[in-house]
Coordinates of C-alpha atoms in Angstrom, one line a residue:
M1 CA 94.5 99.0 105.0
S2 CA 95.1 102.6 105.3
G3 CA 93.6 105.1 107.3
S4 CA 93.6 108.2 104.7
L5 CA 91.1 106.6 102.6
L6 CA 89.2 104.9 105.2
R7 CA 88.4 108.6 106.6
W8 CA 86.1 109.3 103.8
A9 CA 83.4 110.8 105.2
C10 CA 80.2 109.2 103.8
A11 CA 80.6 110.1 99.9
A12 CA 82.8 111.2 97.2
T13 CA 85.0 114.3 97.4
V14 CA 87.2 113.2 94.7
A15 CA 83.9 112.1 92.9
S16 CA 83.4 116.0 92.3
M17 CA 86.3 116.4 90.7
L18 CA 86.6 113.5 88.9
A19 CA 83.4 113.4 87.5
A20 CA 80.6 115.7 88.3
P21 CA 77.6 113.4 90.1
G22 CA 74.2 114.0 89.3
P23 CA 71.4 114.2 92.0
A24 CA 69.7 110.8 92.5
T25 CA 65.5 110.7 91.5
A26 CA 64.7 108.7 94.1
A27 CA 64.1 109.0 98.1
T28 CA 66.3 105.6 98.3
A29 CA 69.0 105.0 96.1
P30 CA 68.6 102.3 93.6
A31 CA 70.7 99.1 93.9
P32 CA 73.9 99.4 92.5
G33 CA 74.3 96.8 90.0
P34 CA 77.3 93.7 90.1
L35 CA 80.7 95.7 90.5
P36 CA 83.2 94.6 87.9
A37 CA 86.4 93.2 89.0
A38 CA 88.7 95.7 90.7
G39 CA 91.7 94.4 88.1
S40 CA 89.6 96.0 84.9
K41 CA 89.4 99.7 86.7
S42 CA 91.5 102.4 86.9
V43 CA 92.3 103.6 90.5
A44 CA 90.5 106.8 89.7
T45 CA 87.4 104.7 88.9
L46 CA 87.7 102.5 91.6
L47 CA 87.7 105.3 94.0
T48 CA 84.5 106.9 92.1
D49 CA 83.0 103.7 92.6
L50 CA 84.1 103.4 96.4
Q51 CA 82.7 106.8 96.8
R52 CA 79.6 106.5 95.2
L53 CA 79.3 103.3 97.4
Y54 CA 79.3 105.0 100.3
Q55 CA 77.0 108.4 99.2
E56 CA 74.6 105.6 98.4
A57 CA 75.0 103.9 102.1
E58 CA 74.6 107.3 103.6
K59 CA 71.4 108.3 101.7
A60 CA 69.7 104.9 102.6
T61 CA 71.1 105.7 106.1
E62 CA 69.4 108.9 106.4
T63 CA 66.0 107.6 104.9
Y64 CA 66.1 104.9 107.5
N65 CA 66.5 107.6 110.0
A66 CA 63.6 109.6 108.7
T67 CA 61.1 106.1 109.0
A68 CA 62.3 105.7 112.5
E69 CA 61.6 109.2 113.6
K70 CA 58.3 108.9 112.0
L71 CA 57.9 105.6 113.9
K72 CA 58.8 107.2 117.2
K73 CA 56.3 110.3 116.6
R74 CA 53.8 107.6 115.4
R75 CA 53.9 105.2 119.0
T76 CA 53.7 108.5 121.0
T77 CA 50.2 109.2 119.1
A78 CA 49.0 105.5 119.7
G79 CA 50.0 106.1 123.2
D80 CA 48.3 109.0 123.4
L81 CA 45.2 107.7 121.7
A82 CA 45.0 105.0 123.9
R83 CA 45.0 106.9 127.1
K84 CA 42.4 109.5 125.8
L85 CA 40.0 106.7 124.7
S86 CA 40.7 104.5 128.2
T87 CA 39.3 108.0 129.5
A88 CA 36.5 108.3 127.4
R89 CA 35.3 105.2 128.0
T90 CA 35.5 105.5 131.8
S91 CA 33.4 109.0 131.2
L92 CA 31.3 107.0 129.0
H93 CA 30.5 104.2 131.5
D94 CA 29.7 106.7 134.1
S95 CA 27.5 108.3 132.0
R96 CA 25.3 105.2 131.1
D97 CA 25.1 105.1 134.7
A98 CA 23.6 108.0 135.0
A99 CA 21.4 107.5 132.2
G100 CA 20.4 104.3 133.6
R101 CA 19.3 106.0 137.1
L102 CA 17.4 108.7 135.1
A103 CA 15.4 105.9 133.1
R104 CA 14.4 104.3 136.3
E105 CA 13.5 107.5 137.8
Q106 CA 11.1 108.2 134.9
Y107 CA 9.8 104.7 134.8
Q108 CA 8.8 105.2 138.9
G109 CA 7.8 108.6 139.1
S110 CA 6.2 108.8 135.9
S111 CA 2.5 111.0 136.0
N112 CA -0.8 111.8 133.7
F113 CA -0.5 115.1 135.1
S114 CA 1.0 118.1 133.5
P115 CA 2.8 120.7 135.7
Y116 CA 0.1 123.3 134.3
V117 CA -2.8 120.7 135.6
R118 CA -1.0 120.5 138.7
L119 CA -0.9 124.5 139.0
L120 CA -4.7 124.7 138.2
L121 CA -5.3 121.8 140.9
A122 CA -2.8 123.0 143.7
R123 CA -4.4 124.7 147.0
D124 CA -1.0 126.5 147.2
P125 CA -0.4 128.3 143.6
Q126 CA 2.8 129.5 144.6
H127 CA 4.1 126.2 146.0
A128 CA 3.1 124.6 142.8
L129 CA 5.2 127.2 140.7
D130 CA 8.0 126.7 142.9
Q131 CA 7.9 123.2 142.2
G132 CA 7.7 123.6 138.4
H133 CA 10.9 125.7 138.7
V134 CA 12.5 122.6 140.3
I135 CA 11.1 120.5 137.9
R136 CA 12.4 122.3 134.9
R137 CA 15.7 122.2 136.4
V138 CA 15.4 118.4 136.7
A139 CA 14.6 118.4 133.4
Q140 CA 17.8 120.5 132.5
E141 CA 19.8 118.2 134.3
R142 CA 18.2 114.8 132.7
I143 CA 19.1 116.7 129.3
A144 CA 22.7 117.2 130.1
T145 CA 22.7 113.8 131.5
V146 CA 21.8 112.6 127.7
E147 CA 23.6 115.3 125.9
R148 CA 26.7 113.5 128.0
L149 CA 26.2 109.9 127.0
V150 CA 25.4 110.6 123.4
G151 CA 28.9 112.9 123.3
G152 CA 30.8 110.4 125.2
E153 CA 29.4 107.5 122.7
K154 CA 30.6 109.8 119.8
R155 CA 33.8 111.0 121.3
A156 CA 35.0 107.0 122.2
D157 CA 34.1 106.0 118.5
D158 CA 36.1 108.9 117.2
L159 CA 39.1 108.0 119.4
A160 CA 38.7 103.9 118.6
A161 CA 38.9 104.9 115.0
Q162 CA 41.9 107.2 115.4
A163 CA 43.6 104.5 117.7
R164 CA 43.1 101.9 114.8
K165 CA 44.5 104.1 112.2
A166 CA 47.5 105.0 114.3
L167 CA 48.3 101.3 115.0
A168 CA 47.8 100.6 111.2
E169 CA 50.5 103.6 110.2
Q170 CA 52.8 102.3 113.3
T171 CA 52.6 98.7 111.4
R172 CA 53.4 100.0 108.0
L173 CA 56.1 102.1 109.5
S174 CA 57.6 99.5 111.5
D175 CA 57.6 96.9 108.5
R176 CA 59.0 99.8 105.8
Q177 CA 62.2 100.3 108.9
K178 CA 63.0 96.7 108.2
K179 CA 63.2 97.4 104.4
D180 CA 65.3 100.9 104.9
R181 CA 67.5 98.5 107.5
D182 CA 67.9 95.9 104.7
A183 CA 68.9 98.7 102.0
V184 CA 71.5 100.3 104.1
R185 CA 73.1 96.6 104.8
A186 CA 73.2 95.7 101.3
R187 CA 75.1 99.1 100.2
L188 CA 77.8 98.4 103.2
K189 CA 78.0 94.8 101.8
D190 CA 78.8 96.3 98.3
V191 CA 81.5 98.9 100.3
E192 CA 82.8 95.8 101.9
K193 CA 83.1 93.3 98.6
L194 CA 84.8 96.3 96.8
L195 CA 87.6 96.7 99.4
A196 CA 88.2 93.3 100.0
S197 CA 88.9 92.9 96.3
L198 CA 91.5 95.7 96.1
S199 CA 95.2 94.4 96.3
P200 CA 97.7 96.7 98.8
D201 CA 98.9 98.7 95.7
Q202 CA 95.6 99.9 94.4
I203 CA 94.8 100.8 98.4
A204 CA 97.9 102.6 98.3
E205 CA 97.3 104.2 95.1
L206 CA 93.5 105.1 96.2
T207 CA 95.0 106.5 99.1
R208 CA 97.3 109.1 97.7
L209 CA 94.9 110.1 94.8
E210 CA 92.3 110.6 97.9
A211 CA 94.5 112.7 99.9
T212 CA 96.0 114.7 96.7
G213 CA 91.7 115.3 95.4
M214 CA 90.8 116.4 99.2
A215 CA 93.7 118.7 99.5
K216 CA 92.9 120.3 96.2
A217 CA 89.3 120.8 97.0
Q218 CA 90.3 122.8 100.2
K219 CA 93.0 125.0 99.1
T220 CA 90.5 126.2 96.1
F221 CA 87.5 126.2 98.5
M222 CA 89.7 128.3 101.0
A223 CA 91.0 130.5 98.2
S224 CA 87.9 131.6 96.7
G225 CA 87.1 133.5 99.4
A226 CA 83.8 131.7 100.4
L227 CA 84.8 132.0 104.1
S228 CA 85.6 135.8 104.0
S229 CA 86.1 136.6 107.7
R230 CA 86.0 134.8 111.3
R231 CA 82.9 134.6 113.2
A232 CA 82.2 133.6 117.0
P233 CA 79.4 131.5 118.0
S234 CA 76.4 132.2 119.6
R235 CA 76.2 131.0 123.3
A236 CA 73.7 128.2 122.2
G237 CA 76.3 127.5 119.2
D238 CA 79.4 127.7 121.5
A239 CA 77.4 124.6 123.5
A240 CA 76.7 122.3 120.4
L241 CA 80.1 123.1 119.3
A242 CA 81.7 121.8 122.6
Y243 CA 79.3 119.0 122.7
A244 CA 80.3 117.4 119.2
V245 CA 84.2 118.0 120.0
Q246 CA 83.7 116.0 123.3
Q247 CA 82.3 112.9 120.9
I248 CA 85.8 113.2 118.6
G249 CA 86.9 109.1 118.5
K250 CA 83.6 107.5 119.2
P251 CA 82.8 105.4 116.2
Y252 CA 79.5 106.1 113.6
V253 CA 77.1 103.4 113.6
W254 CA 74.4 103.7 111.4
G255 CA 71.0 105.1 113.0
A256 CA 72.7 105.8 116.1
E257 CA 72.4 109.0 117.8
G258 CA 74.8 108.6 121.3
P259 CA 75.8 108.6 123.4
A260 CA 78.2 105.5 122.5
A261 CA 78.1 106.1 118.9
F262 CA 76.9 108.4 116.2
D263 CA 75.8 108.7 112.7
C264 CA 76.2 112.3 110.8
S265 CA 72.6 113.7 111.6
G266 CA 72.6 112.1 115.1
L267 CA 75.5 113.7 116.2
T268 CA 74.1 117.0 115.1
S269 CA 71.2 117.0 116.4
K270 CA 72.3 115.6 119.6
A271 CA 74.7 118.4 120.1
W272 CA 72.1 121.4 119.4
E273 CA 69.4 119.2 121.6
H274 CA 72.3 119.3 124.3
A275 CA 72.5 123.2 123.5
G276 CA 68.6 123.3 124.1
E277 CA 67.6 123.8 120.7
N278 CA 65.5 120.5 119.2
I279 CA 66.4 120.4 115.5
P280 CA 64.7 117.9 113.1
R281 CA 66.8 114.5 113.0
T282 CA 68.0 114.1 109.7
S283 CA 70.2 115.8 107.3
Q284 CA 67.6 116.2 104.7
E285 CA 65.0 117.8 107.2
Q286 CA 67.5 119.9 108.9
W287 CA 68.7 121.3 105.2
A288 CA 65.0 121.7 104.8
R289 CA 63.7 123.3 108.0
L290 CA 66.2 125.3 109.7
P291 CA 67.2 128.7 108.6
R292 CA 69.8 128.8 105.4
V293 CA 73.1 130.7 105.8
P294 CA 75.3 132.3 103.2
L295 CA 79.0 130.5 103.5
N296 CA 80.5 133.9 103.8
E297 CA 78.5 134.1 107.0
L298 CA 79.7 130.7 108.8
R299 CA 80.1 131.0 112.3
P300 CA 80.8 127.9 114.4
G301 CA 77.9 125.7 115.3
D302 CA 76.4 126.0 112.2
L303 CA 75.4 123.0 110.0
V304 CA 77.0 122.5 106.8
V305 CA 75.1 120.5 104.5
Y306 CA 76.6 118.2 101.4
F307 CA 75.7 116.7 98.4
P308 CA 72.3 117.3 95.9
E309 CA 70.0 115.5 98.4
A310 CA 71.6 116.7 101.5
T311 CA 72.8 113.2 102.4
H312 CA 75.1 114.3 104.6
V313 CA 75.8 117.1 107.2
A314 CA 78.8 118.2 109.6
M315 CA 79.0 121.0 112.1
Y316 CA 81.4 123.9 111.4
L317 CA 84.3 124.0 113.8
G318 CA 86.3 127.3 112.3
D319 CA 89.1 128.0 110.3
G320 CA 87.8 126.1 107.2
M321 CA 87.0 123.0 109.2
V322 CA 84.1 121.0 110.6
V323 CA 83.3 118.4 113.2
Q324 CA 81.7 115.4 111.5
A325 CA 80.7 111.9 112.1
P326 CA 82.3 110.6 108.4
R327 CA 81.2 106.7 107.5
P328 CA 80.8 103.7 109.1
G329 CA 84.0 102.0 109.9
A330 CA 85.4 105.6 111.2
K331 CA 85.4 107.6 113.9
V332 CA 83.9 111.2 114.9
K333 CA 86.8 113.6 113.7
V334 CA 87.9 116.9 112.4
S335 CA 87.8 117.3 108.4
P336 CA 88.0 120.1 105.9
I337 CA 85.1 122.0 105.1
A338 CA 85.4 120.9 101.5
A339 CA 86.0 117.1 102.2
N340 CA 82.8 116.7 100.2
P341 CA 80.4 118.7 97.8
L342 CA 78.7 121.1 99.4
L343 CA 75.3 122.2 99.2
G344 CA 75.1 125.1 101.9
A345 CA 74.7 125.9 105.4
V346 CA 72.0 126.2 107.8
R347 CA 71.8 127.9 111.3
P348 CA 69.7 126.7 114.1
D349 CA 69.1 129.5 116.4
Q350 CA 68.8 132.2 113.8
G351 CA 68.7 135.5 115.3
A352 CA 71.0 134.5 118.6
T353 CA 73.4 137.2 118.6
S354 CA 77.5 136.0 118.8
M355 CA 79.7 135.7 121.6
K356 CA 82.3 138.6 122.6
D357 CA 84.3 136.3 124.8
Y358 CA 84.4 133.3 122.5
T359 CA 87.4 130.6 122.9
P360 CA 87.7 128.2 120.5
P361 CA 87.1 124.3 121.9
E362 CA 90.5 122.7 122.6
L363 CA 90.7 119.7 120.4
P364 CA 92.1 116.2 121.2
E365 CA 95.2 115.0 119.4
S366 CA 92.7 112.3 117.5
A367 CA 90.6 114.7 116.1
T368 CA 92.3 114.5 112.5
G369 CA 93.9 110.9 113.3
S370 CA 93.4 107.7 111.1
D371 CA 90.3 105.9 111.1
D372 CA 90.0 102.5 111.8
T373 CA 90.2 100.2 109.1
G374 CA 87.5 97.7 110.3
Y375 CA 84.0 97.7 108.9
G376 CA 82.5 95.2 111.1
A377 CA 82.2 97.9 114.2
A378 CA 79.8 99.8 111.9
G379 CA 76.8 98.0 113.6
A380 CA 73.2 97.9 112.9
P381 CA 70.5 99.3 115.1
T382 CA 67.7 96.9 116.0
G383 CA 64.1 97.7 115.3

């Protein structure tokens, strides 16, 4: 199968020129209907169908990633609560022992005489006053013992309730993760069905149409003046970009975040983590939570986000090119910035100054080479 077609990065570049895509409304793309026979459609329509399926697969992947990230945090929370509950129960056990000793002491040393009567009957009033001071101090310690017991019981009860809630949420997220995983697999299955139905002539025409459309989109974007100047990255941006470039040639696997494979947001999040910045895991969260930057102020290391629902992300390389993990079956590579419909850009280290001694990274020969044609290598994370 032609490598040009299979370089398609997660969704539809040419679709934006053939028919303007409208934003989807659900968090997870609806399951596509039955695919008509390839012979009944024009090549342009087939390309649009293929691009739509890739975009649905990418959207489902990012939904899976979001659920996986929530599940990871919930497991951490549940673990913390379990440790706190164990400590609280140990403390409660000690408090109950202390309260038991107090009860025995009160029973064994009980007296019907109040401290005031003792003072009146004492031969040495000063000694009696001193005794009263000690009695008050002991009484305060006993009150503190009871308060610790009551407070410990309440804390243990509260932590137990929180732990039960965290476990229930963990179970719910685990179930949802399995559904999200099945949604990704279903969309990738549809991609495979469509590709399997195409003839060699249709593949060749799709390749030509896709290449023409991508070149036209890039030429139009560059001629618009959107990238008006060449800028240097920050130190962190340079480190993030260097990491991303080092991953060129590694396969896209949905849900993967290295070191052997990546999906689109797995690559960008790990690159910036390597540079010392912890950014959100998914493309939607990267778009929602990181500072926006105008396209005419892009500098290497910035993240370029695509499609109306921010379902794909790449890292800006410079000179109108990006480094990206395109789609299942493909490899990390360098692509034109206009390879997909642009939404905008974000900068993880907003406020950091640009380098004065920047040298662009050296790219491997395979940076813009053909993708693999196999679709079985996309893989599926377990969990």
